[in-house]
Coordinates of N, CA and C in Angstrom, one line a residue:
Chain A
D45 N 18.4 -0.5 8.2 CA 17.3 -0.9 9.5 C 16.0 0.0 8.8
V46 N 15.0 -0.8 8.6 CA 13.8 -0.3 8.1 C 13.1 0.5 9.1
K47 N 12.5 1.6 8.5 CA 12.0 2.8 9.4 C 10.6 3.3 8.9
V48 N 9.8 3.5 9.8 CA 8.5 4.1 9.7 C 8.4 5.3 10.7
T49 N 8.5 6.5 10.2 CA 8.5 7.6 11.0 C 7.3 8.4 11.1
Q50 N 6.8 8.7 12.4 CA 5.5 9.4 12.5 C 6.1 10.8 13.2
S51 N 5.6 11.9 12.6 CA 6.2 13.2 13.0 C 6.1 13.5 14.3
S52 N 5.1 13.2 15.1 CA 4.9 13.6 16.4 C 4.6 12.4 17.3
R53 N 5.1 12.4 18.5 CA 4.7 11.3 19.4 C 3.5 11.8 20.2
Y54 N 3.3 13.0 20.5 CA 2.1 13.6 21.2 C 1.7 14.9 20.6
L55 N 0.5 14.9 20.6 CA -0.4 16.1 20.0 C -1.4 16.4 20.9
V56 N -1.7 17.9 21.2 CA -2.8 18.1 21.8 C -3.6 19.3 20.9
K57 N -4.8 19.0 20.6 CA -5.3 20.0 19.8 C -6.8 20.4 20.1
R58 N -7.2 21.3 19.6 CA -8.7 21.9 20.1 C -9.7 21.3 19.1
T59 N -10.9 21.2 19.8 CA -12.1 20.7 19.0 C -12.3 21.7 17.8
G60 N -12.5 21.3 16.7 CA -12.7 22.0 15.4 C -11.6 22.4 14.5
E61 N -10.2 21.9 15.2 CA -9.0 22.4 14.5 C -8.7 21.4 13.4
K62 N -8.1 21.7 12.3 CA -7.7 20.7 11.2 C -6.4 20.2 11.7
V63 N -6.3 18.9 11.8 CA -5.1 18.2 12.2 C -4.4 17.3 11.2
F64 N -3.0 17.4 11.0 CA -2.3 16.8 10.1 C -1.4 15.7 10.8
L65 N -1.4 14.4 10.6 CA -0.6 13.4 11.1 C 0.2 12.8 10.0
E66 N 1.5 13.1 10.1 CA 2.4 12.8 9.1 C 3.2 11.5 9.1
C67 N 3.4 10.7 8.1 CA 4.2 9.4 8.3 C 5.0 9.2 7.0
V68 N 6.4 9.0 7.3 CA 7.4 8.7 6.1 C 7.8 7.3 6.4
Q69 N 8.1 6.5 5.3 CA 8.8 5.4 5.2 C 9.9 5.5 4.3
D70 N 11.0 4.6 4.8 CA 12.2 4.7 3.7 C 12.4 3.3 3.2
M71 N 11.4 2.5 2.9 CA 11.7 1.1 2.4 C 11.1 1.1 1.1
D72 N 10.7 2.0 0.5 CA 10.0 1.9 -0.9 C 8.8 1.1 -0.9
H73 N 8.1 1.0 0.1 CA 6.8 0.1 0.2 C 5.8 0.8 -0.6
E74 N 4.9 -0.1 -1.3 CA 3.8 0.4 -2.0 C 2.6 0.7 -1.1
N75 N 2.3 -0.1 0.0 CA 1.3 -0.1 0.9 C 1.6 0.8 2.0
M76 N 0.7 1.7 2.3 CA 0.7 2.5 3.6 C -0.6 2.4 4.1
F77 N -0.6 2.6 5.6 CA -1.9 2.4 6.4 C -1.9 3.3 7.7
W78 N -3.1 3.8 7.8 CA -3.2 4.6 9.2 C -4.3 3.5 10.0
Y79 N -3.9 3.4 11.2 CA -4.8 2.7 12.1 C -4.9 3.7 13.4
R80 N -6.1 3.5 14.1 CA -6.4 4.1 15.4 C -6.4 2.8 16.4
Q81 N -5.8 3.0 17.6 CA -5.8 2.0 18.5 C -6.4 2.5 19.8
D82 N -7.5 1.9 20.2 CA -8.1 2.2 21.5 C -8.3 0.9 22.4
P83 N -8.3 1.1 23.5 CA -8.2 0.1 24.6 C -9.6 -0.9 24.4
G84 N -9.3 -2.1 24.3 CA -10.3 -3.1 24.0 C -10.9 -3.3 22.6
L85 N -10.5 -2.4 21.7 CA -10.8 -2.4 20.4 C -9.8 -2.8 19.5
G86 N -8.5 -2.9 19.8 CA -7.5 -3.2 19.1 C -7.0 -2.1 18.0
L87 N -6.5 -2.6 16.9 CA -6.2 -1.5 15.8 C -7.3 -1.6 14.7
R88 N -7.9 -0.5 14.6 CA -9.0 -0.3 13.5 C -8.4 0.4 12.4
L89 N -8.6 -0.1 11.1 CA -8.1 0.6 9.9 C -8.8 1.8 9.6
I90 N -8.2 2.9 9.4 CA -8.9 4.1 9.0 C -9.0 4.3 7.3
Y91 N -7.7 4.3 6.8 CA -7.5 4.4 5.4 C -6.2 3.7 5.0
F92 N -6.1 3.0 3.9 CA -4.9 2.7 3.5 C -4.7 3.1 1.9
S93 N -3.5 2.9 1.7 CA -3.0 3.4 0.1 C -2.0 2.3 -0.5
Y94 N -2.2 1.9 -1.6 CA -1.3 0.9 -2.3 C -0.7 1.6 -3.4
D95 N -0.7 2.8 -3.7 CA 0.1 3.6 -4.7 C 0.0 5.1 -4.4
V96 N 0.7 5.8 -5.1 CA 0.6 7.3 -5.0 C -0.7 7.7 -5.5
K97 N -1.3 8.6 -4.8 CA -2.5 9.3 -5.2 C -3.6 8.3 -5.1
M98 N -3.4 6.9 -4.7 CA -4.5 6.0 -4.6 C -4.9 5.8 -3.1
K99 N -6.1 5.5 -2.9 CA -6.6 5.4 -1.4 C -7.7 4.6 -1.3
E100 N -7.9 3.8 -0.4 CA -8.9 2.9 0.0 C -9.6 3.2 1.5
K101 N -10.8 3.3 1.6 CA -11.5 3.4 3.0 C -11.2 2.1 3.8
G102 N -10.8 2.3 5.0 CA -10.8 1.3 5.9 C -12.1 1.0 6.6
D103 N -12.2 0.7 7.8 CA -13.3 0.3 8.7 C -14.0 1.4 9.3
I104 N -13.1 2.5 9.4 CA -13.7 3.8 10.2 C -13.1 5.0 9.6
P105 N -13.5 5.3 8.4 CA -13.1 6.6 7.7 C -13.5 7.8 8.0
E106 N -14.7 7.7 8.5 CA -15.7 8.9 8.8 C -14.8 10.0 9.6
G107 N -14.9 11.2 9.3 CA -14.2 12.2 10.1 C -12.7 12.4 9.6
Y108 N -12.1 11.5 8.6 CA -10.8 11.4 8.4 C -10.7 11.6 6.9
S109 N -9.6 12.1 6.5 CA -9.2 11.9 5.0 C -7.6 11.6 5.0
V110 N -7.2 11.5 3.7 CA -5.6 11.0 3.7 C -5.2 11.6 2.4
S111 N -3.8 11.8 2.3 CA -3.1 12.2 1.1 C -1.9 11.4 0.9
R112 N -1.7 11.0 -0.3 CA -0.3 10.6 -0.6 C 0.1 11.0 -1.9
E113 N 0.9 12.1 -1.9 CA 1.3 12.7 -3.0 C 2.8 12.2 -3.5
K114 N 3.5 11.6 -2.5 CA 4.7 10.8 -2.8 C 4.8 9.4 -2.1
K115 N 5.4 8.4 -2.8 CA 5.4 7.1 -2.3 C 5.8 7.0 -0.8
E116 N 6.8 7.8 -0.5 CA 7.3 7.6 1.0 C 6.4 8.2 2.0
R117 N 5.3 9.2 1.7 CA 4.6 9.9 2.6 C 3.2 9.5 2.6
F118 N 2.6 9.4 3.9 CA 1.2 9.2 3.8 C 0.7 10.0 5.1
S119 N -0.3 11.0 4.7 CA -0.7 11.9 5.6 C -2.0 11.6 6.0
L120 N -2.5 11.6 7.2 CA -4.0 11.5 7.9 C -4.4 13.0 8.3
I121 N -5.5 13.3 7.8 CA -6.1 14.6 8.0 C -7.4 14.4 8.8
L122 N -7.4 15.2 9.9 CA -8.7 15.3 10.7 C -9.3 16.5 10.2
E123 N -10.3 16.7 9.4 CA -10.7 17.9 9.0 C -11.3 19.0 10.0
S124 N -11.9 18.4 10.9 CA -12.4 19.2 12.2 C -12.5 18.2 13.2
A125 N -11.3 18.3 14.1 CA -11.1 17.4 15.1 C -12.3 17.6 16.3
S126 N -12.7 16.3 16.7 CA -13.6 16.2 17.8 C -13.0 15.4 18.9
T127 N -13.5 15.5 20.2 CA -13.1 14.8 21.2 C -13.1 13.3 21.1
N128 N -14.0 12.7 20.2 CA -14.1 11.2 20.1 C -13.0 10.8 19.1
Q129 N -12.1 11.7 18.7 CA -10.9 11.4 17.9 C -9.7 11.3 18.6
T130 N -9.8 11.5 20.0 CA -8.7 11.4 20.9 C -8.4 9.9 21.1
S131 N -7.1 9.5 20.5 CA -6.8 8.1 20.5 C -5.2 8.1 20.1
M132 N -4.7 6.9 19.9 CA -3.3 6.5 19.6 C -3.5 6.2 18.1
Y133 N -2.6 6.9 17.3 CA -2.8 6.7 15.7 C -1.3 6.0 15.3
L134 N -1.6 5.1 14.6 CA -0.5 4.2 14.2 C -0.2 4.1 12.5
C135 N 0.9 4.5 12.1 CA 1.1 4.4 10.7 C 1.8 3.0 10.3
A136 N 1.7 2.3 9.1 CA 2.3 1.2 9.0 C 2.6 1.1 7.4
S137 N 3.7 0.4 7.0 CA 3.9 0.3 5.5 C 4.3 -1.3 5.2
S138 N 4.0 -1.5 4.1 CA 4.5 -3.0 3.6 C 4.6 -3.0 2.2
L139 N 5.3 -4.1 1.9 CA 5.4 -4.3 0.4 C 4.0 -4.8 -0.3
L140 N 3.9 -4.7 -1.5 CA 2.7 -5.1 -2.3 C 2.8 -6.7 -2.4
S141 N 1.8 -7.3 -2.1 CA 2.1 -8.9 -2.2 C 1.7 -9.2 -3.8
R142 N 2.2 -10.1 -4.4 CA 1.9 -10.5 -5.5 C 1.9 -12.2 -5.4
E143 N 1.3 -12.7 -6.5 CA 1.1 -14.1 -6.6 C 2.4 -14.9 -6.3
D144 N 3.5 -14.3 -6.7 CA 4.8 -14.9 -6.7 C 5.8 -14.4 -5.6
F145 N 5.1 -13.5 -4.7 CA 5.9 -12.8 -3.8 C 5.3 -12.8 -2.5
W146 N 5.8 -13.3 -1.6 CA 5.2 -13.7 -0.2 C 5.3 -12.9 0.9
D147 N 6.2 -11.9 0.9 CA 6.6 -11.2 2.0 C 5.8 -10.0 2.2
T148 N 4.7 -10.0 3.2 CA 3.8 -9.0 3.2 C 4.0 -8.5 4.6
E149 N 5.2 -8.6 5.3 CA 5.2 -8.1 6.8 C 4.8 -6.6 6.8
A150 N 4.2 -6.1 7.7 CA 4.0 -4.6 7.9 C 4.8 -4.1 8.9
F151 N 5.5 -2.9 8.8 CA 6.5 -2.1 9.7 C 5.5 -1.0 10.3
F152 N 5.8 -0.9 11.5 CA 4.9 0.2 12.2 C 5.7 1.2 12.7
G153 N 5.1 2.6 12.8 CA 5.8 3.7 13.4 C 5.6 3.6 14.9
Q154 N 6.0 4.5 15.6 CA 5.9 4.4 17.1 C 4.5 5.0 17.6
G155 N 4.0 5.7 16.8 CA 2.5 6.0 17.2 C 2.4 7.5 17.5
T156 N 1.3 8.1 17.2 CA 1.2 9.5 17.7 C -0.2 9.4 18.6
R157 N 0.2 10.0 19.9 CA -1.2 10.0 20.7 C -1.6 11.3 20.7
L158 N -2.9 11.4 20.0 CA -3.5 12.8 19.9 C -4.6 12.8 21.0
T159 N -4.6 13.9 21.4 CA -5.7 14.3 22.6 C -6.4 15.8 21.9
V160 N -7.7 15.6 21.9 CA -8.5 16.6 21.4 C -9.3 17.2 22.6
V161 N -9.1 18.5 22.9 CA -9.8 19.1 24.1 C -10.9 20.2 23.6
Chain B
A103 N -18.3 -11.2 6.7 CA -17.4 -10.2 6.8 C -16.0 -10.8 7.5
Q104 N -15.0 -10.1 7.0 CA -13.8 -10.6 7.6 C -13.6 -10.0 8.9
S105 N -13.0 -11.0 9.7 CA -12.8 -10.7 11.0 C -11.8 -11.4 12.0
V106 N -11.2 -11.0 12.9 CA -10.2 -11.7 13.6 C -10.6 -11.6 15.1
T107 N -10.9 -12.7 15.8 CA -11.3 -12.8 17.1 C -10.3 -13.3 18.1
Q108 N -9.9 -12.4 19.1 CA -9.1 -12.9 20.3 C -10.0 -13.0 21.4
P109 N -10.2 -14.1 21.8 CA -11.4 -14.4 22.8 C -10.8 -13.7 24.2
D110 N -9.5 -14.0 24.4 CA -9.3 -13.5 25.9 C -8.5 -12.1 25.8
I111 N -9.3 -11.3 26.6 CA -8.9 -9.8 26.7 C -7.5 -9.6 27.5
H112 N -7.7 -10.4 28.7 CA -6.6 -10.3 29.7 C -6.2 -11.7 30.1
I113 N -4.9 -12.0 30.1 CA -4.3 -13.3 30.7 C -3.3 -13.0 31.6
T114 N -3.3 -13.6 32.9 CA -2.2 -13.7 33.7 C -1.7 -14.9 34.0
V115 N -0.3 -15.1 33.7 CA 0.4 -16.3 34.0 C 1.7 -16.0 34.9
S116 N 2.0 -17.0 35.6 CA 3.2 -17.1 36.5 C 4.4 -17.2 35.6
E117 N 5.5 -16.5 36.1 CA 6.6 -16.7 35.3 C 7.3 -18.1 35.3
G118 N 7.6 -18.6 34.1 CA 7.9 -20.0 34.0 C 6.9 -20.9 33.4
A119 N 5.6 -20.5 33.6 CA 4.6 -21.1 33.1 C 4.5 -21.3 31.6
S120 N 3.7 -22.2 31.0 CA 3.4 -22.1 29.5 C 2.3 -21.1 29.3
L121 N 2.2 -20.7 27.9 CA 1.3 -19.8 27.5 C 0.6 -20.1 26.3
E122 N -0.6 -19.9 26.2 CA -1.1 -20.0 24.7 C -2.2 -19.0 24.6
L123 N -2.0 -18.1 23.5 CA -2.9 -17.0 23.2 C -3.7 -17.4 22.1
R124 N -5.0 -17.4 22.1 CA -6.0 -18.1 21.0 C -6.3 -16.8 20.0
C125 N -6.3 -17.3 18.9 CA -6.7 -16.5 17.6 C -7.6 -17.1 16.6
N126 N -8.8 -16.6 16.3 CA -9.8 -17.3 15.3 C -9.8 -16.1 14.4
Y127 N -10.1 -16.5 13.0 CA -10.4 -15.7 11.9 C -11.4 -16.1 11.0
S128 N -12.1 -15.2 10.3 CA -13.1 -15.4 9.5 C -12.8 -14.9 8.2
Y129 N -12.5 -15.6 7.1 CA -12.1 -15.3 5.9 C -12.5 -16.2 4.9
G130 N -12.6 -15.9 3.6 CA -13.1 -16.7 2.5 C -11.9 -17.7 2.0
A131 N -10.7 -17.3 2.2 CA -9.7 -18.4 1.9 C -8.6 -18.0 3.0
T132 N -7.6 -19.0 2.9 CA -6.8 -18.9 4.1 C -5.7 -17.6 3.7
P133 N -5.7 -16.7 4.6 CA -5.0 -15.5 4.6 C -3.6 -15.5 5.2
Y134 N -3.0 -14.5 4.8 CA -1.6 -14.5 5.7 C -2.0 -14.3 7.0
L135 N -1.2 -14.9 7.9 CA -1.3 -14.8 9.4 C -0.1 -14.3 10.2
F136 N -0.4 -13.4 11.1 CA 0.7 -12.8 12.0 C 0.3 -12.5 13.3
W137 N 1.2 -12.6 14.1 CA 1.2 -12.1 15.6 C 2.3 -11.0 15.7
Y138 N 1.6 -10.0 16.4 CA 2.5 -8.8 16.9 C 2.4 -8.5 18.2
V139 N 3.6 -8.0 18.8 CA 3.7 -7.5 20.3 C 3.8 -6.2 20.4
Q140 N 3.1 -5.7 21.4 CA 3.3 -4.3 21.6 C 3.7 -4.0 23.3
S141 N 4.8 -3.8 23.5 CA 5.3 -3.5 24.9 C 4.9 -2.2 25.4
P142 N 4.7 -1.7 26.6 CA 4.2 -0.5 27.0 C 5.0 0.6 26.4
G143 N 4.4 1.5 25.8 CA 5.0 2.7 25.2 C 5.7 2.4 23.9
Q144 N 5.6 1.2 23.4 CA 6.3 0.9 22.2 C 5.4 0.8 21.1
G145 N 6.1 0.6 19.9 CA 5.3 0.3 18.6 C 5.1 -1.2 18.5
L146 N 4.5 -1.6 17.4 CA 4.2 -2.9 17.2 C 5.5 -3.7 16.7
Q147 N 5.6 -4.8 17.1 CA 6.9 -5.6 16.7 C 6.2 -7.0 16.1
L148 N 6.7 -7.4 15.0 CA 6.3 -8.8 14.5 C 6.9 -9.8 15.1
L149 N 6.1 -10.9 15.7 CA 6.6 -11.9 16.5 C 6.9 -13.2 15.5
L150 N 5.9 -13.3 14.4 CA 6.0 -14.4 13.6 C 4.9 -14.2 12.6
K151 N 5.1 -15.0 11.4 CA 4.0 -15.1 10.3 C 3.8 -16.4 9.6
Y152 N 2.8 -16.6 9.2 CA 2.6 -17.7 8.4 C 2.1 -17.3 7.0
F153 N 2.8 -18.0 6.0 CA 2.3 -17.8 4.6 C 1.8 -18.9 3.9
S154 N 2.7 -20.1 4.2 CA 2.3 -21.3 3.5 C 3.3 -22.4 4.1
G155 N 3.1 -23.6 3.8 CA 3.9 -24.6 4.1 C 3.8 -25.2 5.6
D156 N 4.7 -25.5 6.4 CA 4.7 -26.1 7.7 C 3.8 -25.1 8.5
T157 N 2.7 -25.9 9.2 CA 1.7 -25.0 9.9 C 2.2 -24.7 11.2
L158 N 3.4 -25.2 11.7 CA 4.0 -24.7 13.0 C 5.1 -23.7 12.6
V159 N 4.9 -22.5 13.0 CA 6.0 -21.4 12.6 C 6.7 -21.1 14.0
Q160 N 8.0 -20.9 13.8 CA 8.8 -20.3 15.0 C 8.9 -18.7 14.7
G161 N 9.1 -18.1 16.0 CA 9.2 -16.6 15.7 C 10.4 -16.2 16.7
I162 N 10.2 -14.8 17.1 CA 11.3 -14.5 17.7 C 11.0 -14.6 19.2
K163 N 12.0 -14.4 20.1 CA 11.6 -14.5 21.7 C 11.1 -15.8 22.1
G164 N 11.4 -16.9 21.4 CA 10.9 -18.3 21.9 C 9.4 -18.5 21.6
F165 N 8.7 -17.6 20.8 CA 7.4 -17.9 20.6 C 7.3 -18.9 19.3
E166 N 6.1 -19.6 19.3 CA 5.7 -20.3 18.2 C 4.2 -20.2 17.9
A167 N 3.8 -20.4 16.8 CA 2.3 -20.4 16.6 C 1.9 -21.6 15.5
E168 N 0.6 -22.0 15.7 CA 0.3 -23.2 14.8 C -0.9 -22.9 14.0
F169 N -0.9 -23.0 12.8 CA -2.0 -22.8 11.9 C -2.8 -24.1 11.7
K170 N -4.1 -24.0 12.1 CA -5.0 -25.1 12.0 C -6.1 -24.6 11.1
R171 N -6.1 -25.1 9.9 CA -7.1 -24.7 8.8 C -8.4 -25.2 9.2
S172 N -8.7 -26.2 9.7 CA -10.0 -26.7 9.9 C -10.7 -26.0 11.1
Q173 N -9.9 -25.1 11.9 CA -10.5 -24.6 13.1 C -10.4 -23.2 12.7
S174 N -9.8 -22.8 11.7 CA -9.5 -21.4 11.4 C -8.9 -20.8 12.6
S175 N -7.9 -21.3 13.1 CA -7.1 -20.7 14.2 C -5.5 -20.5 13.9
F176 N -5.1 -19.7 14.7 CA -3.7 -19.4 14.7 C -3.1 -19.1 16.0
N177 N -3.0 -20.0 16.9 CA -2.8 -19.8 18.5 C -1.3 -19.7 18.5
L178 N -0.9 -18.7 19.5 CA 0.5 -18.5 19.8 C 0.8 -19.1 21.1
R179 N 2.0 -19.7 21.1 CA 2.4 -20.4 22.3 C 3.8 -20.1 22.6
K180 N 4.0 -20.4 24.0 CA 5.4 -20.2 24.4 C 5.5 -21.1 25.7
P181 N 6.6 -22.0 25.8 CA 6.7 -23.0 26.8 C 7.1 -22.5 28.1
S182 N 7.7 -21.4 28.1 CA 8.1 -20.8 29.5 C 8.1 -19.3 29.4
V183 N 7.1 -18.8 30.2 CA 7.1 -17.2 30.1 C 8.2 -16.4 31.0
H184 N 8.4 -15.4 30.5 CA 9.5 -14.4 31.1 C 8.8 -13.3 31.6
W185 N 9.3 -12.6 32.6 CA 8.5 -11.4 33.0 C 8.5 -10.4 31.9
S186 N 9.5 -10.3 31.1 CA 9.6 -9.2 30.0 C 8.7 -9.5 28.9
D187 N 7.9 -10.7 29.1 CA 6.9 -11.0 28.1 C 5.6 -10.1 28.3
A188 N 5.5 -9.6 29.4 CA 4.2 -8.8 29.7 C 4.1 -7.7 28.6
A189 N 3.0 -7.8 28.1 CA 2.8 -6.8 26.8 C 1.3 -7.1 26.3
E190 N 0.9 -6.3 25.3 CA -0.2 -6.7 24.6 C 0.2 -7.4 23.2
Y191 N -0.6 -8.4 22.9 CA -0.5 -9.2 21.7 C -1.5 -9.1 20.9
F192 N -1.2 -8.9 19.6 CA -2.3 -8.8 18.4 C -2.1 -9.8 17.5
C193 N -3.1 -10.6 17.1 CA -3.2 -11.3 16.0 C -3.7 -10.4 14.7
A194 N -3.3 -10.8 13.4 CA -3.6 -10.1 12.3 C -3.6 -10.9 11.1
V195 N -4.5 -10.5 10.3 CA -4.8 -11.4 9.1 C -4.6 -10.5 8.0
A196 N -4.1 -10.9 6.7 CA -4.4 -10.1 5.4 C -4.5 -11.0 4.3
P197 N -5.3 -10.6 3.3 CA -5.6 -11.4 2.2 C -4.5 -11.7 1.3
R198 N -4.5 -12.9 0.6 CA -3.5 -13.1 -0.4 C -3.7 -12.2 -1.6
G199 N -2.6 -11.7 -2.0 CA -2.8 -10.9 -3.3 C -3.4 -9.6 -3.0
G200 N -3.5 -8.7 -4.2 CA -4.2 -7.6 -3.9 C -3.7 -6.5 -3.0
Y201 N -4.4 -6.0 -2.2 CA -3.8 -4.8 -1.6 C -3.2 -5.0 -0.1
N202 N -3.3 -6.2 0.4 CA -2.9 -6.8 1.6 C -3.3 -5.9 2.7
K203 N -4.7 -5.6 2.9 CA -5.0 -4.9 3.9 C -5.0 -5.9 5.2
L204 N -4.3 -5.2 6.3 CA -4.2 -5.9 7.5 C -5.4 -5.7 8.4
I205 N -6.0 -6.7 8.9 CA -7.0 -6.7 9.9 C -6.5 -7.2 11.3
F206 N -6.7 -6.6 12.3 CA -6.3 -6.9 13.6 C -7.5 -7.4 14.4
G207 N -7.0 -8.3 15.4 CA -7.9 -8.7 16.6 C -7.8 -7.6 17.5
A208 N -8.6 -7.5 18.7 CA -8.8 -6.7 19.7 C -7.6 -6.6 20.7
G209 N -6.8 -7.7 20.7 CA -5.6 -7.9 21.4 C -5.9 -8.5 22.6
T210 N -4.7 -9.3 23.2 CA -4.8 -9.7 24.5 C -3.6 -9.3 25.3
R211 N -4.0 -8.8 26.5 CA -3.0 -8.1 27.5 C -2.6 -9.2 28.4
L212 N -1.3 -9.5 28.3 CA -0.6 -10.5 29.1 C 0.0 -9.9 30.4
A213 N -0.2 -10.4 31.6 CA 0.4 -10.0 32.8 C 1.1 -11.1 33.2
V214 N 2.4 -11.0 33.8 CA 3.2 -12.1 34.3 C 3.6 -11.9 35.6
H215 N 3.1 -12.7 36.7 CA 3.4 -12.7 38.0 C 4.8 -13.5 38.3
P216 N 5.4 -12.8 39.2 CA 6.9 -13.4 39.6 C 6.6 -14.7 40.4

């Protein structure tokens, strides 16, 4: 059974703290993604990675950074947490699509609900 | 700019009634198309996907979706809704080839009346 595991379901952090959200997948997927989910806004892409040590900014990268040192692990870092980063964070992974390979279904973790106080 | 629009934020239907959730996309070329469902407190689950071929695709839980190129739409349908279908539904697109960045719509929250 495919699996994307996020290290915490709930986190409470203080303003200004450095926060690490961890995500691990066991499917040997090339692509990994971090989204934040807010009511009425859907899922917005923060960063994604298509290979080890490779990363691309998504739609809302400000205030975040990422790290991908190993293929199976993708970390989201809040350098200095702020209250407007209180949200649900979702990690996902998928195979890299190629011209002759059509299966790009993304698998999601259960999410981390982060509260910054 | 690439975008996905789900025009209905909330929809309420009676149990047993039919359902259609709308999704329109703005993309240079036909992307991959997906519908995901998120039940309360749960992660996202894939309902169905369109890559190519038959424009009517069947998914899990009795859902289907129809791709209409001329309308840039990928609407989700179910002929008879069950109370357990109450959830939030997300339409998503990803470009063909490359790095498959998934872009989501804002979601439609479905309530089901008994």
